[in-house]
PDB file of C-alpha atoms (C1' of nucleotides) in Angstrom:
ATOM      1  CA  MET A 292      95.995 115.911  99.727  1.00  0.00           C
ATOM      2  CA  THR A 293      97.454 113.097  97.706  1.00  0.00           C
ATOM      3  CA  ALA A 294      95.408 113.059  94.573  1.00  0.00           C
ATOM      4  CA  ARG A 295      96.269 109.908  92.723  1.00  0.00           C
ATOM      5  CA  ASP A 296      94.414 110.795  89.535  1.00  0.00           C
ATOM      6  CA  ASP A 297      97.336 111.495  87.258  1.00  0.00           C
ATOM      7  CA  GLU A 298      95.626 110.177  84.179  1.00  0.00           C
ATOM      8  CA  ALA A 299      94.761 113.726  83.138  1.00  0.00           C
ATOM      9  CA  ALA A 300      98.429 114.707  83.065  1.00  0.00           C
ATOM     10  CA  PRO A 301      99.039 116.861  80.010  1.00  0.00           C
ATOM     11  CA  THR A 302     102.523 115.451  79.283  1.00  0.00           C
ATOM     12  CA  ARG A 303     103.758 118.883  78.391  1.00  0.00           C
ATOM     13  CA  GLN A 304     107.510 119.215  78.796  1.00  0.00           C
ATOM     14  CA  HIS A 305     108.373 117.050  81.775  1.00  0.00           C
ATOM     15  CA  ASP A 306     106.044 116.158  84.621  1.00  0.00           C
ATOM     16  CA  PRO A 307     106.432 118.548  87.511  1.00  0.00           C
ATOM     17  CA  CYS A 308     104.477 116.744  90.181  1.00  0.00           C
ATOM     18  CA  ARG A 309     106.229 113.384  90.120  1.00  0.00           C
ATOM     19  CA  THR A 310     109.570 114.996  90.679  1.00  0.00           C
ATOM     20  CA  ARG A 311     108.354 116.298  93.963  1.00  0.00           C
ATOM     21  CA  GLU A 312     107.029 112.970  95.147  1.00  0.00           C
ATOM     22  CA  VAL A 313     110.401 111.325  95.238  1.00  0.00           C
ATOM     23  CA  LEU A 314     111.291 113.754  98.001  1.00  0.00           C
ATOM     24  CA  ASP A 315     108.374 112.508 100.009  1.00  0.00           C
ATOM     25  CA  ILE A 316     110.189 109.204 100.001  1.00  0.00           C
ATOM     26  CA  VAL A 317     113.827 110.036 100.510  1.00  0.00           C
ATOM     27  CA  GLY A 318     113.704 113.750 101.228  1.00  0.00           C
ATOM     28  CA  ASP A 319     113.220 113.362 104.937  1.00  0.00           C
ATOM     29  CA  LYS A 320     115.908 113.477 107.509  1.00  0.00           C
ATOM     30  CA  TRP A 321     116.888 109.828 107.725  1.00  0.00           C
ATOM     31  CA  SER A 322     115.689 107.735 104.786  1.00  0.00           C
ATOM     32  CA  LEU A 323     118.800 108.067 102.679  1.00  0.00           C
ATOM     33  CA  LEU A 324     120.921 107.208 105.662  1.00  0.00           C
ATOM     34  CA  VAL A 325     118.946 104.044 106.277  1.00  0.00           C
ATOM     35  CA  VAL A 326     119.080 103.041 102.618  1.00  0.00           C
ATOM     36  CA  ARG A 327     122.755 103.688 102.542  1.00  0.00           C
ATOM     37  CA  THR A 328     123.433 101.653 105.640  1.00  0.00           C
ATOM     38  CA  LEU A 329     121.390  98.730 104.347  1.00  0.00           C
ATOM     39  CA  GLN A 330     123.375  98.819 101.148  1.00  0.00           C
ATOM     40  CA  GLU A 331     125.939  96.644 102.890  1.00  0.00           C
ATOM     41  CA  GLY A 332     123.403  93.969 103.705  1.00  0.00           C
ATOM     42  CA  PRO A 333     120.595  93.128 106.138  1.00  0.00           C
ATOM     43  CA  ARG A 334     120.716  94.794 109.513  1.00  0.00           C
ATOM     44  CA  ARG A 335     118.815  94.517 112.754  1.00  0.00           C
ATOM     45  CA  PHE A 336     117.002  97.358 114.448  1.00  0.00           C
ATOM     46  CA  THR A 337     119.673  98.078 117.018  1.00  0.00           C
ATOM     47  CA  GLU A 338     122.433  97.720 114.490  1.00  0.00           C
ATOM     48  CA  LEU A 339     120.803 100.413 112.407  1.00  0.00           C
ATOM     49  CA  LYS A 340     120.319 102.563 115.444  1.00  0.00           C
ATOM     50  CA  ARG A 341     123.989 102.315 116.305  1.00  0.00           C
ATOM     51  CA  ALA A 342     125.116 102.809 112.722  1.00  0.00           C
ATOM     52  CA  ILE A 343     123.042 105.928 112.128  1.00  0.00           C
ATOM     53  CA  ASP A 344     124.371 108.343 114.626  1.00  0.00           C
ATOM     54  CA  GLY A 345     121.880 110.664 116.214  1.00  0.00           C
ATOM     55  CA  ILE A 346     118.713 108.933 115.132  1.00  0.00           C
ATOM     56  CA  SER A 347     116.096 108.358 117.808  1.00  0.00           C
ATOM     57  CA  GLN A 348     114.240 105.107 118.320  1.00  0.00           C
ATOM     58  CA  ARG A 349     111.073 106.753 117.198  1.00  0.00           C
ATOM     59  CA  MET A 350     112.495 108.192 113.990  1.00  0.00           C
ATOM     60  CA  LEU A 351     114.175 104.930 113.108  1.00  0.00           C
ATOM     61  CA  THR A 352     110.869 103.131 113.507  1.00  0.00           C
ATOM     62  CA  VAL A 353     108.944 105.734 111.548  1.00  0.00           C
ATOM     63  CA  THR A 354     111.515 105.813 108.764  1.00  0.00           C
ATOM     64  CA  LEU A 355     111.679 102.040 108.500  1.00  0.00           C
ATOM     65  CA  ARG A 356     107.897 101.758 108.365  1.00  0.00           C
ATOM     66  CA  SER A 357     107.691 104.322 105.631  1.00  0.00           C
ATOM     67  CA  LEU A 358     110.366 102.648 103.551  1.00  0.00           C
ATOM     68  CA  GLU A 359     108.753  99.290 104.100  1.00  0.00           C
ATOM     69  CA  ARG A 360     105.420 100.632 102.969  1.00  0.00           C
ATOM     70  CA  ASP A 361     107.017 102.056  99.846  1.00  0.00           C
ATOM     71  CA  GLY A 362     108.555  98.710  99.003  1.00  0.00           C
ATOM     72  CA  ILE A 363     112.111  99.955  99.520  1.00  0.00           C
ATOM     73  CA  LEU A 364     112.940  97.445 102.213  1.00  0.00           C
ATOM     74  CA  THR A 365     111.552  94.347 103.882  1.00  0.00           C
ATOM     75  CA  ARG A 366     111.016  93.686 107.557  1.00  0.00           C
ATOM     76  CA  THR A 367     111.550  90.149 108.770  1.00  0.00           C
ATOM     77  CA  VAL A 368     110.559  89.137 112.276  1.00  0.00           C
ATOM     78  CA  ARG A 369     111.890  86.061 114.027  1.00  0.00           C
ATOM     79  CA  ASN A 370     109.604  85.452 116.938  1.00  0.00           C
ATOM     80  CA  VAL A 371     112.108  84.451 119.570  1.00  0.00           C
ATOM     81  CA  MET A 372     113.235  85.789 122.892  1.00  0.00           C
ATOM     82  CA  PRO A 373     114.708  88.274 122.664  1.00  0.00           C
ATOM     83  CA  PRO A 374     112.999  89.446 119.468  1.00  0.00           C
ATOM     84  CA  HIS A 375     115.021  89.469 116.270  1.00  0.00           C
ATOM     85  CA  VAL A 376     113.924  91.836 113.486  1.00  0.00           C
ATOM     86  CA  SER A 377     115.925  92.170 110.330  1.00  0.00           C
ATOM     87  CA  TYR A 378     115.681  94.810 107.613  1.00  0.00           C
ATOM     88  CA  GLU A 379     116.861  94.358 104.076  1.00  0.00           C
ATOM     89  CA  LEU A 380     116.694  96.310 100.832  1.00  0.00           C
ATOM     90  CA  THR A 381     114.349  94.987  98.185  1.00  0.00           C
ATOM     91  CA  PRO A 382     115.512  94.902  94.552  1.00  0.00           C
ATOM     92  CA  MET A 383     113.732  98.204  94.080  1.00  0.00           C
ATOM     93  CA  GLY A 384     115.460  99.506  97.170  1.00  0.00           C
ATOM     94  CA  ARG A 385     118.789  98.665  95.643  1.00  0.00           C
ATOM     95  CA  THR A 386     117.928 100.574  92.495  1.00  0.00           C
ATOM     96  CA  LEU A 387     117.108 103.534  94.699  1.00  0.00           C
ATOM     97  CA  GLN A 388     120.420 103.230  96.460  1.00  0.00           C
ATOM     98  CA  GLU A 389     122.181 103.235  93.104  1.00  0.00           C
ATOM     99  CA  ALA A 390     120.193 106.249  91.957  1.00  0.00           C
ATOM    100  CA  THR A 391     121.128 108.242  95.030  1.00  0.00           C
ATOM    101  CA  ALA A 392     124.787 107.287  95.008  1.00  0.00           C
ATOM    102  CA  PRO A 393     125.773 110.144  92.645  1.00  0.00           C
ATOM    103  CA  LEU A 394     124.109 112.634  94.927  1.00  0.00           C
ATOM    104  CA  LEU A 395     125.976 111.320  97.947  1.00  0.00           C
ATOM    105  CA  GLU A 396     129.222 111.483  96.016  1.00  0.00           C
ATOM    106  CA  TRP A 397     128.369 115.004  94.950  1.00  0.00           C
ATOM    107  CA  SER A 398     127.859 116.006  98.543  1.00  0.00           C
ATOM    108  CA  HIS A 399     131.262 114.633  99.409  1.00  0.00           C
ATOM    109  CA  ALA A 400     132.881 116.606  96.650  1.00  0.00           C
ATOM    110  CA  TYR A 401     131.048 119.899  97.001  1.00  0.00           C
ATOM    111  CA  LEU A 402     130.024 120.400 100.611  1.00  0.00           C
ATOM    112  CA  PRO A 403     133.275 122.207 101.408  1.00  0.00           C
ATOM    113  CA  HIS A 404     132.668 124.423  98.388  1.00  0.00           C
ATOM    114  CA  ILE A 405     129.182 125.128  99.675  1.00  0.00           C
ATOM    115  CA  ASP A 406     130.502 126.059 103.082  1.00  0.00           C
ATOM    116  CA  ALA A 407     132.768 128.541 101.371  1.00  0.00           C
ATOM    117  CA  ALA A 408     129.951 129.915  99.236  1.00  0.00           C
ATOM    118  CA  ARG A 409     127.820 130.421 102.323  1.00  0.00           C
ATOM    119  CA  ALA A 410     130.551 132.218 104.176  1.00  0.00           C
ATOM    120  CA  GLU A 411     131.174 134.440 101.185  1.00  0.00           C
ATOM    121  CA  TYR A 412     127.464 135.175 100.824  1.00  0.00           C
ATOM    122  CA  ASP A 413     127.097 135.995 104.489  1.00  0.00           C
ATOM    123  CA  THR A 414     130.068 138.309 104.350  1.00  0.00           C
ATOM    124  CA  ARG A 415     128.789 140.022 101.232  1.00  0.00           C
ATOM    125  CA  THR A 416     125.298 140.556 102.555  1.00  0.00           C
ATOM    126  CA  GLY A 417     126.297 141.219 106.135  1.00  0.00           C
ATOM    127  CA  SER A 418     124.409 138.231 107.447  1.00  0.00           C
ATOM    128  CA  PRO A 419     124.370 137.060 111.061  1.00  0.00           C
ATOM    129  CA  THR A 420     127.594 135.063 110.875  1.00  0.00           C
ATOM    130  CA  GLY A 421     129.877 137.820 109.673  1.00  0.00           C
ATOM    131  CA  ARG A 422     128.322 140.658 111.669  1.00  0.00           C
ATOM    132  CA  SER A 423     129.958 144.056 111.417  1.00  0.00           C
TER     133      SER A 423
ATOM    134  CA  MET B 161     145.390  89.683 107.347  1.00  0.00           C
ATOM    135  CA  THR B 162     142.935  90.841 109.907  1.00  0.00           C
ATOM    136  CA  ALA B 163     144.688  92.791 112.523  1.00  0.00           C
ATOM    137  CA  ARG B 164     141.439  92.981 114.434  1.00  0.00           C
ATOM    138  CA  ASP B 165     139.976  89.649 115.363  1.00  0.00           C
ATOM    139  CA  ASP B 166     136.467  90.428 116.501  1.00  0.00           C
ATOM    140  CA  GLU B 167     135.368  92.629 113.616  1.00  0.00           C
ATOM    141  CA  ALA B 168     132.831  90.203 112.181  1.00  0.00           C
ATOM    142  CA  ALA B 169     130.031  92.492 110.976  1.00  0.00           C
ATOM    143  CA  PRO B 170     130.545  95.781 112.699  1.00  0.00           C
ATOM    144  CA  THR B 171     127.962  97.892 110.886  1.00  0.00           C
ATOM    145  CA  ARG B 172     130.150 100.909 111.008  1.00  0.00           C
ATOM    146  CA  GLN B 173     129.027 104.335 110.011  1.00  0.00           C
ATOM    147  CA  HIS B 174     130.809 105.872 107.031  1.00  0.00           C
ATOM    148  CA  ASP B 175     130.461 109.538 107.719  1.00  0.00           C
ATOM    149  CA  PRO B 176     127.063 110.238 109.095  1.00  0.00           C
ATOM    150  CA  CYS B 177     126.899 113.994 109.142  1.00  0.00           C
ATOM    151  CA  ARG B 178     127.861 114.935 105.588  1.00  0.00           C
ATOM    152  CA  THR B 179     125.323 112.644 104.020  1.00  0.00           C
ATOM    153  CA  ARG B 180     122.634 114.391 105.934  1.00  0.00           C
ATOM    154  CA  GLU B 181     123.770 117.842 104.976  1.00  0.00           C
ATOM    155  CA  VAL B 182     123.052 117.388 101.307  1.00  0.00           C
ATOM    156  CA  LEU B 183     119.415 117.056 102.253  1.00  0.00           C
ATOM    157  CA  ASP B 184     119.546 120.420 103.933  1.00  0.00           C
ATOM    158  CA  ILE B 185     120.323 121.766 100.494  1.00  0.00           C
ATOM    159  CA  VAL B 186     118.075 119.868  98.125  1.00  0.00           C
ATOM    160  CA  GLY B 187     115.900 117.893 100.528  1.00  0.00           C
ATOM    161  CA  ASP B 188     113.286 120.566 100.873  1.00  0.00           C
ATOM    162  CA  LYS B 189     110.099 120.773  98.947  1.00  0.00           C
ATOM    163  CA  TRP B 190     111.167 122.863  95.975  1.00  0.00           C
ATOM    164  CA  SER B 191     114.942 123.056  95.496  1.00  0.00           C
ATOM    165  CA  LEU B 192     115.245 120.159  93.104  1.00  0.00           C
ATOM    166  CA  LEU B 193     112.390 121.516  91.063  1.00  0.00           C
ATOM    167  CA  VAL B 194     114.093 124.888  90.759  1.00  0.00           C
ATOM    168  CA  VAL B 195     117.416 123.320  89.824  1.00  0.00           C
ATOM    169  CA  ARG B 196     115.726 121.158  87.270  1.00  0.00           C
ATOM    170  CA  THR B 197     113.866 124.034  85.719  1.00  0.00           C
ATOM    171  CA  LEU B 198     117.012 126.124  85.495  1.00  0.00           C
ATOM    172  CA  GLN B 199     118.754 123.263  83.777  1.00  0.00           C
ATOM    173  CA  GLU B 200     117.234 124.528  80.542  1.00  0.00           C
ATOM    174  CA  GLY B 201     118.767 127.960  80.966  1.00  0.00           C
ATOM    175  CA  PRO B 202     118.328 131.247  82.849  1.00  0.00           C
ATOM    176  CA  ARG B 203     114.842 132.074  84.011  1.00  0.00           C
ATOM    177  CA  ARG B 204     113.117 135.078  85.512  1.00  0.00           C
ATOM    178  CA  PHE B 205     111.232 135.022  88.763  1.00  0.00           C
ATOM    179  CA  THR B 206     107.784 134.874  87.253  1.00  0.00           C
ATOM    180  CA  GLU B 207     108.863 132.331  84.684  1.00  0.00           C
ATOM    181  CA  LEU B 208     110.017 130.066  87.468  1.00  0.00           C
ATOM    182  CA  LYS B 209     106.807 130.654  89.355  1.00  0.00           C
ATOM    183  CA  ARG B 210     104.770 129.660  86.349  1.00  0.00           C
ATOM    184  CA  ALA B 211     106.980 126.683  85.503  1.00  0.00           C
ATOM    185  CA  ILE B 212     106.913 125.220  88.997  1.00  0.00           C
ATOM    186  CA  ASP B 213     103.301 124.490  89.540  1.00  0.00           C
ATOM    187  CA  GLY B 214     101.988 124.999  93.039  1.00  0.00           C
ATOM    188  CA  ILE B 215     104.893 126.982  94.456  1.00  0.00           C
ATOM    189  CA  SER B 216     104.025 130.146  96.346  1.00  0.00           C
ATOM    190  CA  GLN B 217     105.805 133.435  95.896  1.00  0.00           C
ATOM    191  CA  ARG B 218     107.228 133.140  99.339  1.00  0.00           C
ATOM    192  CA  MET B 219     108.633 129.654  98.873  1.00  0.00           C
ATOM    193  CA  LEU B 220     110.131 130.519  95.507  1.00  0.00           C
ATOM    194  CA  THR B 221     111.902 133.482  97.068  1.00  0.00           C
ATOM    195  CA  VAL B 222     113.086 131.472 100.048  1.00  0.00           C
ATOM    196  CA  THR B 223     114.281 128.602  97.887  1.00  0.00           C
ATOM    197  CA  LEU B 224     116.099 130.866  95.463  1.00  0.00           C
ATOM    198  CA  ARG B 225     117.838 132.709  98.284  1.00  0.00           C
ATOM    199  CA  SER B 226     118.986 129.482  99.837  1.00  0.00           C
ATOM    200  CA  LEU B 227     120.326 128.129  96.561  1.00  0.00           C
ATOM    201  CA  GLU B 228     122.019 131.422  95.853  1.00  0.00           C
ATOM    202  CA  ARG B 229     123.680 131.384  99.236  1.00  0.00           C
ATOM    203  CA  ASP B 230     124.904 127.851  98.641  1.00  0.00           C
ATOM    204  CA  GLY B 231     126.432 128.857  95.328  1.00  0.00           C
ATOM    205  CA  ILE B 232     124.058 126.718  93.302  1.00  0.00           C
ATOM    206  CA  LEU B 233     122.683 129.594  91.282  1.00  0.00           C
ATOM    207  CA  THR B 234     123.264 133.276  90.625  1.00  0.00           C
ATOM    208  CA  ARG B 235     120.810 136.131  90.875  1.00  0.00           C
ATOM    209  CA  THR B 236     121.155 138.948  88.377  1.00  0.00           C
ATOM    210  CA  VAL B 237     119.189 142.154  88.767  1.00  0.00           C
ATOM    211  CA  ARG B 238     118.587 144.599  85.960  1.00  0.00           C
ATOM    212  CA  ASN B 239     117.432 147.804  87.523  1.00  0.00           C
ATOM    213  CA  VAL B 240     114.757 148.845  85.101  1.00  0.00           C
ATOM    214  CA  MET B 241     111.044 149.419  85.236  1.00  0.00           C
ATOM    215  CA  PRO B 242     109.519 146.949  85.565  1.00  0.00           C
ATOM    216  CA  PRO B 243     112.287 145.080  87.450  1.00  0.00           C
ATOM    217  CA  HIS B 244     114.023 142.239  85.682  1.00  0.00           C
ATOM    218  CA  VAL B 245     115.658 139.524  87.821  1.00  0.00           C
ATOM    219  CA  SER B 246     117.252 136.502  86.236  1.00  0.00           C
ATOM    220  CA  TYR B 247     118.404 133.284  87.862  1.00  0.00           C
ATOM    221  CA  GLU B 248     120.960 130.915  86.433  1.00  0.00           C
ATOM    222  CA  LEU B 249     122.772 127.797  87.552  1.00  0.00           C
ATOM    223  CA  THR B 250     126.423 128.157  88.445  1.00  0.00           C
ATOM    224  CA  PRO B 251     128.907 125.541  87.245  1.00  0.00           C
ATOM    225  CA  MET B 252     128.536 123.887  90.637  1.00  0.00           C
ATOM    226  CA  GLY B 253     124.787 124.066  90.239  1.00  0.00           C
ATOM    227  CA  ARG B 254     125.060 122.184  87.000  1.00  0.00           C
ATOM    228  CA  THR B 255     127.079 119.453  88.648  1.00  0.00           C
ATOM    229  CA  LEU B 256     124.336 119.172  91.224  1.00  0.00           C
ATOM    230  CA  GLN B 257     121.737 118.917  88.527  1.00  0.00           C
ATOM    231  CA  GLU B 258     123.717 116.107  86.933  1.00  0.00           C
ATOM    232  CA  ALA B 259     124.080 114.342  90.261  1.00  0.00           C
ATOM    233  CA  THR B 260     120.359 114.427  90.902  1.00  0.00           C
ATOM    234  CA  ALA B 261     119.354 113.396  87.412  1.00  0.00           C
ATOM    235  CA  PRO B 262     119.543 109.655  88.208  1.00  0.00           C
ATOM    236  CA  LEU B 263     117.246 110.154  91.163  1.00  0.00           C
ATOM    237  CA  LEU B 264     114.711 111.998  89.050  1.00  0.00           C
ATOM    238  CA  GLU B 265     114.856 109.249  86.456  1.00  0.00           C
ATOM    239  CA  TRP B 266     114.440 106.696  89.190  1.00  0.00           C
ATOM    240  CA  SER B 267     111.335 108.444  90.426  1.00  0.00           C
ATOM    241  CA  HIS B 268     109.970 108.440  86.934  1.00  0.00           C
ATOM    242  CA  ALA B 269     110.501 104.726  86.632  1.00  0.00           C
ATOM    243  CA  TYR B 270     109.478 103.575  90.081  1.00  0.00           C
ATOM    244  CA  LEU B 271     106.810 105.869  91.439  1.00  0.00           C
ATOM    245  CA  PRO B 272     104.030 103.734  89.960  1.00  0.00           C
ATOM    246  CA  HIS B 273     105.653 100.709  91.579  1.00  0.00           C
ATOM    247  CA  ILE B 274     105.706 102.567  94.861  1.00  0.00           C
ATOM    248  CA  ASP B 275     102.057 103.462  94.583  1.00  0.00           C
ATOM    249  CA  ALA B 276     101.344  99.774  94.136  1.00  0.00           C
ATOM    250  CA  ALA B 277     103.554  98.833  97.073  1.00  0.00           C
ATOM    251  CA  ARG B 278     101.748 101.337  99.275  1.00  0.00           C
ATOM    252  CA  ALA B 279      98.333 100.083  98.272  1.00  0.00           C
ATOM    253  CA  GLU B 280      99.416  96.535  98.925  1.00  0.00           C
ATOM    254  CA  TYR B 281     100.880  97.461 102.288  1.00  0.00           C
ATOM    255  CA  ASP B 282      97.765  99.360 103.300  1.00  0.00           C
ATOM    256  CA  THR B 283      95.581  96.446 102.300  1.00  0.00           C
ATOM    257  CA  ARG B 284      97.766  93.974 104.163  1.00  0.00           C
ATOM    258  CA  THR B 285      97.885  95.990 107.343  1.00  0.00           C
ATOM    259  CA  GLY B 286      94.433  97.525 107.094  1.00  0.00           C
ATOM    260  CA  SER B 287      95.984 100.947 107.239  1.00  0.00           C
ATOM    261  CA  PRO B 288      93.793 104.033 107.581  1.00  0.00           C
ATOM    262  CA  THR B 289      95.797 105.980 105.012  1.00  0.00           C
ATOM    263  CA  GLY B 290      93.339 105.928 102.160  1.00  0.00           C
ATOM    264  CA  ARG B 291      90.349 105.903 104.460  1.00  0.00           C
ATOM    265  CA  SER B 292      87.443 103.712 103.440  1.00  0.00           C
TER     266      SER B 292
ATOM    267  C1'  DC C 273     107.757 142.631  88.484  1.00  0.00           C
ATOM    268  C1'  DG C 274     109.935 140.848  92.303  1.00  0.00           C
ATOM    269  C1'  DG C 275     110.018 140.716  96.308  1.00  0.00           C
ATOM    270  C1'  DA C 276     109.524 141.445 102.043  1.00  0.00           C
ATOM    271  C1'  DA C 277     106.713 140.996 106.242  1.00  0.00           C
ATOM    272  C1'  DT C 278     103.291 139.029 108.942  1.00  0.00           C
ATOM    273  C1'  DC C 279     100.098 135.469 110.468  1.00  0.00           C
ATOM    274  C1'  DC C 280      98.872 130.904 111.038  1.00  0.00           C
ATOM    275  C1'  DA C 281      98.190 125.789 110.091  1.00  0.00           C
ATOM    276  C1'  DT C 282     100.429 121.677 109.769  1.00  0.00           C
ATOM    277  C1'  DA C 283     104.481 118.529 109.546  1.00  0.00           C
ATOM    278  C1'  DT C 284     108.443 116.950 111.555  1.00  0.00           C
ATOM    279  C1'  DC C 285     111.282 115.498 115.017  1.00  0.00           C
ATOM    280  C1'  DG C 286     113.323 114.568 119.772  1.00  0.00           C
ATOM    281  C1'  DA C 287     112.730 113.179 124.540  1.00  0.00           C
ATOM    282  C1'  DT C 288     110.570 110.445 127.563  1.00  0.00           C
ATOM    283  C1'  DA C 289     107.936 106.726 129.375  1.00  0.00           C
ATOM    284  C1'  DC C 290     105.896 102.330 128.870  1.00  0.00           C
ATOM    285  C1'  DT C 291     105.303  97.340 126.788  1.00  0.00           C
ATOM    286  C1'  DG C 292     105.628  92.311 125.182  1.00  0.00           C
TER     287       DG C 292
ATOM    288  C1'  DC D 108     115.298  93.699 121.649  1.00  0.00           C
ATOM    289  C1'  DA D 109     112.159  96.162 119.243  1.00  0.00           C
ATOM    290  C1'  DG D 110     109.052  98.545 119.393  1.00  0.00           C
ATOM    291  C1'  DT D 111     104.363 101.958 120.764  1.00  0.00           C
ATOM    292  C1'  DA D 112     102.252 106.241 122.810  1.00  0.00           C
ATOM    293  C1'  DT D 113     102.245 110.818 124.140  1.00  0.00           C
ATOM    294  C1'  DC D 114     103.971 115.471 124.478  1.00  0.00           C
ATOM    295  C1'  DG D 115     105.997 119.635 123.193  1.00  0.00           C
ATOM    296  C1'  DA D 116     109.436 122.347 120.545  1.00  0.00           C
ATOM    297  C1'  DT D 117     110.642 123.740 116.165  1.00  0.00           C
ATOM    298  C1'  DA D 118     110.698 123.714 111.089  1.00  0.00           C
ATOM    299  C1'  DT D 119     108.136 124.162 107.091  1.00  0.00           C
ATOM    300  C1'  DG D 120     105.013 126.086 104.040  1.00  0.00           C
ATOM    301  C1'  DG D 121     100.646 128.619 102.406  1.00  0.00           C
ATOM    302  C1'  DA D 122      97.803 132.891 102.226  1.00  0.00           C
ATOM    303  C1'  DT D 123      97.688 137.538 102.473  1.00  0.00           C
ATOM    304  C1'  DT D 124      99.185 142.222 102.470  1.00  0.00           C
ATOM    305  C1'  DC D 125     102.267 145.839 101.339  1.00  0.00           C
ATOM    306  C1'  DC D 126     106.171 148.145  98.957  1.00  0.00           C
ATOM    307  C1'  DG D 127     109.894 150.083  95.514  1.00  0.00           C
TER     308       DG D 127
END
DNA sequence: CGGAATCCATATCGATACTG
DNA sequence: CAGTATCGATATGGATTCCG
């Protein structure tokens, strides 16, 4: 349930709930990829679909709708034949892109390290990968 | 200049897979919350459970195991009665915490704006989200 | 105290088919 | 071209119970 009554928040140390909500926005499988692709400028539906490898039509639509609803991007329809729909980051969307940039850079830097850590863990604990 | 002539606006993909993988690490429901709580120092299991409101025992265990496997945190067991298990960020875990800090700050700043954007979108489209 | 194991509800996602 | 609708597989997460 999404209870929107946060006026009774105790303001203790930091607010635990809000931190989680940001993942409801960009924590899904494709949102960050869409935001990152749109960072370079407006793109059409099929352009996005081509740019984001592996995404299905359905998930692209769902992701775009969600981001549009959250005010991260805008959807502009030109009613011609064939249809022309363009997506573009809002100012808020650009601030999101900037806020996520460090995380994307981190992933670049540390994913190999994580692969190594996983392998080491699996070896140590005798997990499926290593086997005996 | 341009060796290629027809590369007007290609909408290329940078590297699609790696960007996604970071979400397999911190894109779940609780990982960022755990990392953020451990930012303040080592914590025991029950301390984490109390600090992260709403998390179940199962999900805390699962999340901690995953982060341990990825080398984000360490698990230290003191074999006494009652058992004493302490979790602590690794150096790599701290770099992750720093990389996600901007995103957490962003959520702090923009979540109210997003709530407004959602309400406006739902009103505009007559969406059934909030029900009547 | 700090889990592991099981059961089950829901959320998420992909594939496919159809539409204006 | 840019969707929508439906279906089914799988992932995720909560509640509960048990155990050293």
